[in-house]
């Protein structure tokens, strides 16, 4: 055997080890993630990379619209969808409809509106002196 053969064999073994332990599994995960992104459909519950759960409303070529809560939609890149959510991961259930109490309850009553706009505006305590010229030194 030539004297440098052991060294060359070690380098080739290290490259092969690096490939099979690091590069190949990473490529496999990347292919699985791309396949998962292509299978996204509206109505799927997903977990985003930010840690938020949401329901996909619309799927585009590069982006998806995700509903985080009823009426709260965000547009994210497909790469930010980590994975579909499992049913056992979610602690809370959300309804798609807004509660009736919030939708119909008035914030201000008609009587309160009349009181607010019928009263005379408060007078400015400095208004009578506003037209008089200043005689004192402002310093």
JSON list of C-alpha atoms in Angstrom, two decimals:
[
{"chain": "A", "resi": 1, "resn": "UNK", "atom": "CA", "xyz": [0.00, 0.00, 0.00]},
{"chain": "A", "resi": 2, "resn": "UNK", "atom": "CA", "xyz": [1.23, 3.48, -0.77]},
{"chain": "A", "resi": 3, "resn": "UNK", "atom": "CA", "xyz": [2.00, 5.60, 2.31]},
{"chain": "A", "resi": 4, "resn": "UNK", "atom": "CA", "xyz": [-0.82, 8.18, 1.75]},
{"chain": "A", "resi": 5, "resn": "UNK", "atom": "CA", "xyz": [-3.55, 5.60, 1.11]},
{"chain": "A", "resi": 6, "resn": "UNK", "atom": "CA", "xyz": [-4.68, 5.48, 4.76]},
{"chain": "A", "resi": 7, "resn": "UNK", "atom": "CA", "xyz": [-5.12, 9.25, 4.85]},
{"chain": "A", "resi": 8, "resn": "UNK", "atom": "CA", "xyz": [-7.14, 9.29, 1.58]},
{"chain": "A", "resi": 9, "resn": "UNK", "atom": "CA", "xyz": [-9.27, 6.39, 2.82]},
{"chain": "A", "resi": 10, "resn": "UNK", "atom": "CA", "xyz": [-10.03, 8.31, 6.07]},
{"chain": "A", "resi": 11, "resn": "UNK", "atom": "CA", "xyz": [-11.05, 11.43, 4.13]},
{"chain": "A", "resi": 12, "resn": "UNK", "atom": "CA", "xyz": [-13.39, 9.43, 1.88]},
{"chain": "A", "resi": 13, "resn": "UNK", "atom": "CA", "xyz": [-14.88, 7.66, 4.91]},
{"chain": "A", "resi": 14, "resn": "UNK", "atom": "CA", "xyz": [-15.48, 11.01, 6.66]},
{"chain": "A", "resi": 15, "resn": "UNK", "atom": "CA", "xyz": [-17.21, 12.45, 3.57]},
{"chain": "A", "resi": 16, "resn": "UNK", "atom": "CA", "xyz": [-19.42, 9.34, 3.29]},
{"chain": "A", "resi": 17, "resn": "UNK", "atom": "CA", "xyz": [-20.26, 9.50, 6.99]},
{"chain": "A", "resi": 18, "resn": "UNK", "atom": "CA", "xyz": [-21.08, 13.22, 6.71]},
{"chain": "A", "resi": 19, "resn": "UNK", "atom": "CA", "xyz": [-23.34, 12.54, 3.71]},
{"chain": "A", "resi": 20, "resn": "UNK", "atom": "CA", "xyz": [-25.30, 9.67, 5.30]},
{"chain": "A", "resi": 21, "resn": "UNK", "atom": "CA", "xyz": [-25.67, 11.29, 8.74]},
{"chain": "A", "resi": 22, "resn": "UNK", "atom": "CA", "xyz": [-26.36, 14.91, 7.81]},
{"chain": "A", "resi": 23, "resn": "UNK", "atom": "CA", "xyz": [-27.06, 15.67, 4.14]},
{"chain": "A", "resi": 24, "resn": "UNK", "atom": "CA", "xyz": [-29.32, 12.72, 3.24]},
{"chain": "A", "resi": 25, "resn": "UNK", "atom": "CA", "xyz": [-31.70, 13.05, 6.25]},
{"chain": "A", "resi": 26, "resn": "UNK", "atom": "CA", "xyz": [-31.95, 16.81, 5.69]},
{"chain": "A", "resi": 27, "resn": "UNK", "atom": "CA", "xyz": [-32.90, 16.29, 2.04]},
{"chain": "A", "resi": 28, "resn": "UNK", "atom": "CA", "xyz": [-35.49, 13.72, 3.09]},
{"chain": "A", "resi": 29, "resn": "UNK", "atom": "CA", "xyz": [-37.07, 16.17, 5.59]},
{"chain": "A", "resi": 30, "resn": "UNK", "atom": "CA", "xyz": [-37.05, 18.93, 2.97]},
{"chain": "A", "resi": 31, "resn": "UNK", "atom": "CA", "xyz": [-38.81, 16.68, 0.44]},
{"chain": "A", "resi": 32, "resn": "UNK", "atom": "CA", "xyz": [-41.44, 15.67, 3.03]},
{"chain": "A", "resi": 33, "resn": "UNK", "atom": "CA", "xyz": [-42.06, 19.34, 3.91]},
{"chain": "A", "resi": 34, "resn": "UNK", "atom": "CA", "xyz": [-42.47, 20.29, 0.24]},
{"chain": "A", "resi": 35, "resn": "UNK", "atom": "CA", "xyz": [-44.88, 17.39, -0.26]},
{"chain": "A", "resi": 36, "resn": "UNK", "atom": "CA", "xyz": [-46.87, 18.51, 2.80]},
{"chain": "A", "resi": 37, "resn": "UNK", "atom": "CA", "xyz": [-47.03, 22.06, 1.39]},
{"chain": "A", "resi": 38, "resn": "UNK", "atom": "CA", "xyz": [-48.44, 20.77, -1.91]},
{"chain": "A", "resi": 39, "resn": "UNK", "atom": "CA", "xyz": [-51.17, 18.83, -0.08]},
{"chain": "A", "resi": 40, "resn": "UNK", "atom": "CA", "xyz": [-52.52, 21.85, 1.85]},
{"chain": "A", "resi": 41, "resn": "UNK", "atom": "CA", "xyz": [-56.23, 22.38, 1.27]},
{"chain": "A", "resi": 42, "resn": "UNK", "atom": "CA", "xyz": [-58.76, 24.90, 2.61]},
{"chain": "A", "resi": 43, "resn": "UNK", "atom": "CA", "xyz": [-60.26, 23.80, 5.92]},
{"chain": "A", "resi": 44, "resn": "UNK", "atom": "CA", "xyz": [-57.09, 22.12, 7.19]},
{"chain": "A", "resi": 45, "resn": "UNK", "atom": "CA", "xyz": [-56.01, 23.03, 10.74]},
{"chain": "A", "resi": 46, "resn": "UNK", "atom": "CA", "xyz": [-52.28, 23.82, 10.73]},
{"chain": "A", "resi": 47, "resn": "UNK", "atom": "CA", "xyz": [-49.53, 24.83, 13.11]},
{"chain": "A", "resi": 48, "resn": "UNK", "atom": "CA", "xyz": [-47.46, 27.78, 11.90]},
{"chain": "A", "resi": 49, "resn": "UNK", "atom": "CA", "xyz": [-43.75, 28.14, 12.58]},
{"chain": "A", "resi": 50, "resn": "UNK", "atom": "CA", "xyz": [-44.62, 31.02, 14.93]},
{"chain": "A", "resi": 51, "resn": "UNK", "atom": "CA", "xyz": [-46.46, 28.54, 17.16]},
{"chain": "A", "resi": 52, "resn": "UNK", "atom": "CA", "xyz": [-49.97, 29.72, 16.25]},
{"chain": "A", "resi": 53, "resn": "UNK", "atom": "CA", "xyz": [-52.76, 27.39, 15.22]},
{"chain": "A", "resi": 54, "resn": "UNK", "atom": "CA", "xyz": [-55.03, 28.33, 12.35]},
{"chain": "A", "resi": 55, "resn": "UNK", "atom": "CA", "xyz": [-57.38, 27.07, 9.67]},
{"chain": "A", "resi": 56, "resn": "UNK", "atom": "CA", "xyz": [-56.43, 27.44, 6.02]},
{"chain": "A", "resi": 57, "resn": "UNK", "atom": "CA", "xyz": [-58.99, 29.52, 4.13]},
{"chain": "A", "resi": 58, "resn": "UNK", "atom": "CA", "xyz": [-57.33, 29.84, 0.72]},
{"chain": "A", "resi": 59, "resn": "UNK", "atom": "CA", "xyz": [-54.26, 28.25, -0.88]},
{"chain": "A", "resi": 60, "resn": "UNK", "atom": "CA", "xyz": [-52.25, 30.13, -3.49]},
{"chain": "A", "resi": 61, "resn": "UNK", "atom": "CA", "xyz": [-49.12, 29.28, -5.41]},
{"chain": "A", "resi": 62, "resn": "UNK", "atom": "CA", "xyz": [-46.68, 30.59, -2.80]},
{"chain": "A", "resi": 63, "resn": "UNK", "atom": "CA", "xyz": [-48.94, 31.85, -0.01]},
{"chain": "A", "resi": 64, "resn": "UNK", "atom": "CA", "xyz": [-51.87, 30.69, 2.10]},
{"chain": "A", "resi": 65, "resn": "UNK", "atom": "CA", "xyz": [-54.52, 32.68, 3.94]},
{"chain": "A", "resi": 66, "resn": "UNK", "atom": "CA", "xyz": [-54.88, 31.35, 7.47]},
{"chain": "A", "resi": 67, "resn": "UNK", "atom": "CA", "xyz": [-57.75, 32.21, 9.83]},
{"chain": "A", "resi": 68, "resn": "UNK", "atom": "CA", "xyz": [-56.34, 32.44, 13.35]},
{"chain": "A", "resi": 69, "resn": "UNK", "atom": "CA", "xyz": [-59.67, 33.30, 15.03]},
{"chain": "A", "resi": 70, "resn": "UNK", "atom": "CA", "xyz": [-63.10, 34.12, 13.65]},
{"chain": "A", "resi": 71, "resn": "UNK", "atom": "CA", "xyz": [-62.60, 37.17, 11.45]},
{"chain": "A", "resi": 72, "resn": "UNK", "atom": "CA", "xyz": [-58.82, 37.34, 11.96]},
{"chain": "A", "resi": 73, "resn": "UNK", "atom": "CA", "xyz": [-57.07, 36.23, 8.79]},
{"chain": "A", "resi": 74, "resn": "UNK", "atom": "CA", "xyz": [-53.39, 36.50, 7.91]},
{"chain": "A", "resi": 75, "resn": "UNK", "atom": "CA", "xyz": [-51.48, 35.77, 4.73]},
{"chain": "A", "resi": 76, "resn": "UNK", "atom": "CA", "xyz": [-48.34, 33.70, 5.22]},
{"chain": "A", "resi": 77, "resn": "UNK", "atom": "CA", "xyz": [-45.85, 31.99, 2.96]},
{"chain": "A", "resi": 78, "resn": "UNK", "atom": "CA", "xyz": [-46.35, 28.27, 2.54]},
{"chain": "A", "resi": 79, "resn": "UNK", "atom": "CA", "xyz": [-42.93, 27.70, 4.12]},
{"chain": "A", "resi": 80, "resn": "UNK", "atom": "CA", "xyz": [-44.25, 29.12, 7.40]},
{"chain": "A", "resi": 81, "resn": "UNK", "atom": "CA", "xyz": [-46.72, 26.27, 7.76]},
{"chain": "A", "resi": 82, "resn": "UNK", "atom": "CA", "xyz": [-44.88, 23.85, 10.02]},
{"chain": "A", "resi": 83, "resn": "UNK", "atom": "CA", "xyz": [-47.31, 20.94, 9.78]},
{"chain": "A", "resi": 84, "resn": "UNK", "atom": "CA", "xyz": [-50.96, 19.98, 10.00]},
{"chain": "A", "resi": 85, "resn": "UNK", "atom": "CA", "xyz": [-52.26, 20.19, 13.56]},
{"chain": "A", "resi": 86, "resn": "UNK", "atom": "CA", "xyz": [-53.32, 17.08, 15.42]},
{"chain": "A", "resi": 87, "resn": "UNK", "atom": "CA", "xyz": [-56.63, 17.07, 17.27]},
{"chain": "A", "resi": 88, "resn": "UNK", "atom": "CA", "xyz": [-54.97, 16.13, 20.57]},
{"chain": "A", "resi": 89, "resn": "UNK", "atom": "CA", "xyz": [-52.68, 19.20, 20.43]},
{"chain": "A", "resi": 90, "resn": "UNK", "atom": "CA", "xyz": [-55.45, 21.76, 20.66]},
{"chain": "A", "resi": 91, "resn": "UNK", "atom": "CA", "xyz": [-56.86, 22.63, 24.07]},
{"chain": "A", "resi": 92, "resn": "UNK", "atom": "CA", "xyz": [-59.53, 25.11, 22.98]},
{"chain": "A", "resi": 93, "resn": "UNK", "atom": "CA", "xyz": [-62.38, 24.93, 20.52]},
{"chain": "A", "resi": 94, "resn": "UNK", "atom": "CA", "xyz": [-63.46, 27.99, 18.57]},
{"chain": "A", "resi": 95, "resn": "UNK", "atom": "CA", "xyz": [-66.77, 28.66, 16.91]},
{"chain": "A", "resi": 96, "resn": "UNK", "atom": "CA", "xyz": [-66.80, 30.19, 13.48]},
{"chain": "A", "resi": 97, "resn": "UNK", "atom": "CA", "xyz": [-69.67, 32.52, 14.38]},
{"chain": "A", "resi": 98, "resn": "UNK", "atom": "CA", "xyz": [-69.30, 35.64, 16.50]},
{"chain": "A", "resi": 99, "resn": "UNK", "atom": "CA", "xyz": [-71.20, 35.57, 19.79]},
{"chain": "A", "resi": 100, "resn": "UNK", "atom": "CA", "xyz": [-74.63, 37.25, 19.55]},
{"chain": "A", "resi": 101, "resn": "UNK", "atom": "CA", "xyz": [-74.08, 39.43, 22.62]},
{"chain": "A", "resi": 102, "resn": "UNK", "atom": "CA", "xyz": [-71.14, 41.22, 21.06]},
{"chain": "A", "resi": 103, "resn": "UNK", "atom": "CA", "xyz": [-72.82, 41.75, 17.72]},
{"chain": "A", "resi": 104, "resn": "UNK", "atom": "CA", "xyz": [-76.09, 43.25, 19.02]},
{"chain": "A", "resi": 105, "resn": "UNK", "atom": "CA", "xyz": [-75.17, 44.97, 22.29]},
{"chain": "A", "resi": 106, "resn": "UNK", "atom": "CA", "xyz": [-75.03, 48.76, 21.88]},
{"chain": "A", "resi": 107, "resn": "UNK", "atom": "CA", "xyz": [-71.92, 50.46, 23.12]},
{"chain": "A", "resi": 108, "resn": "UNK", "atom": "CA", "xyz": [-73.67, 53.76, 23.89]},
{"chain": "A", "resi": 109, "resn": "UNK", "atom": "CA", "xyz": [-77.43, 54.18, 24.37]},
{"chain": "A", "resi": 110, "resn": "UNK", "atom": "CA", "xyz": [-79.46, 56.85, 22.59]},
{"chain": "A", "resi": 111, "resn": "UNK", "atom": "CA", "xyz": [-80.04, 58.70, 25.88]},
{"chain": "A", "resi": 112, "resn": "UNK", "atom": "CA", "xyz": [-76.29, 58.88, 26.53]},
{"chain": "A", "resi": 113, "resn": "UNK", "atom": "CA", "xyz": [-75.71, 60.24, 23.03]},
{"chain": "A", "resi": 114, "resn": "UNK", "atom": "CA", "xyz": [-78.33, 62.94, 23.53]},
{"chain": "A", "resi": 115, "resn": "UNK", "atom": "CA", "xyz": [-76.75, 63.96, 26.85]},
{"chain": "A", "resi": 116, "resn": "UNK", "atom": "CA", "xyz": [-73.29, 64.13, 25.31]},
{"chain": "A", "resi": 117, "resn": "UNK", "atom": "CA", "xyz": [-74.34, 66.35, 22.40]},
{"chain": "A", "resi": 118, "resn": "UNK", "atom": "CA", "xyz": [-77.06, 68.47, 24.02]},
{"chain": "A", "resi": 119, "resn": "UNK", "atom": "CA", "xyz": [-74.87, 69.84, 26.80]},
{"chain": "A", "resi": 120, "resn": "UNK", "atom": "CA", "xyz": [-73.05, 73.07, 26.16]},
{"chain": "A", "resi": 121, "resn": "UNK", "atom": "CA", "xyz": [-69.35, 72.69, 25.56]},
{"chain": "A", "resi": 122, "resn": "UNK", "atom": "CA", "xyz": [-67.21, 73.47, 28.58]},
{"chain": "A", "resi": 123, "resn": "UNK", "atom": "CA", "xyz": [-65.87, 76.97, 28.64]},
{"chain": "A", "resi": 124, "resn": "UNK", "atom": "CA", "xyz": [-62.16, 77.55, 28.32]},
{"chain": "A", "resi": 125, "resn": "UNK", "atom": "CA", "xyz": [-60.85, 79.35, 31.44]},
{"chain": "A", "resi": 126, "resn": "UNK", "atom": "CA", "xyz": [-58.34, 81.24, 29.34]},
{"chain": "A", "resi": 127, "resn": "UNK", "atom": "CA", "xyz": [-60.77, 82.30, 26.62]},
{"chain": "A", "resi": 128, "resn": "UNK", "atom": "CA", "xyz": [-61.64, 85.79, 28.04]},
{"chain": "A", "resi": 129, "resn": "UNK", "atom": "CA", "xyz": [-57.97, 86.71, 28.17]},
{"chain": "A", "resi": 130, "resn": "UNK", "atom": "CA", "xyz": [-57.13, 85.33, 24.75]},
{"chain": "A", "resi": 131, "resn": "UNK", "atom": "CA", "xyz": [-57.62, 88.63, 22.93]},
{"chain": "A", "resi": 132, "resn": "UNK", "atom": "CA", "xyz": [-55.60, 90.74, 25.38]},
{"chain": "A", "resi": 133, "resn": "UNK", "atom": "CA", "xyz": [-52.00, 91.41, 24.46]},
{"chain": "A", "resi": 134, "resn": "UNK", "atom": "CA", "xyz": [-49.35, 90.04, 26.82]},
{"chain": "A", "resi": 135, "resn": "UNK", "atom": "CA", "xyz": [-47.56, 92.66, 28.84]},
{"chain": "A", "resi": 136, "resn": "UNK", "atom": "CA", "xyz": [-45.30, 90.52, 31.00]},
{"chain": "A", "resi": 137, "resn": "UNK", "atom": "CA", "xyz": [-41.95, 89.15, 29.86]},
{"chain": "A", "resi": 138, "resn": "UNK", "atom": "CA", "xyz": [-42.31, 85.42, 28.99]},
{"chain": "A", "resi": 139, "resn": "UNK", "atom": "CA", "xyz": [-38.86, 84.65, 30.43]}
]
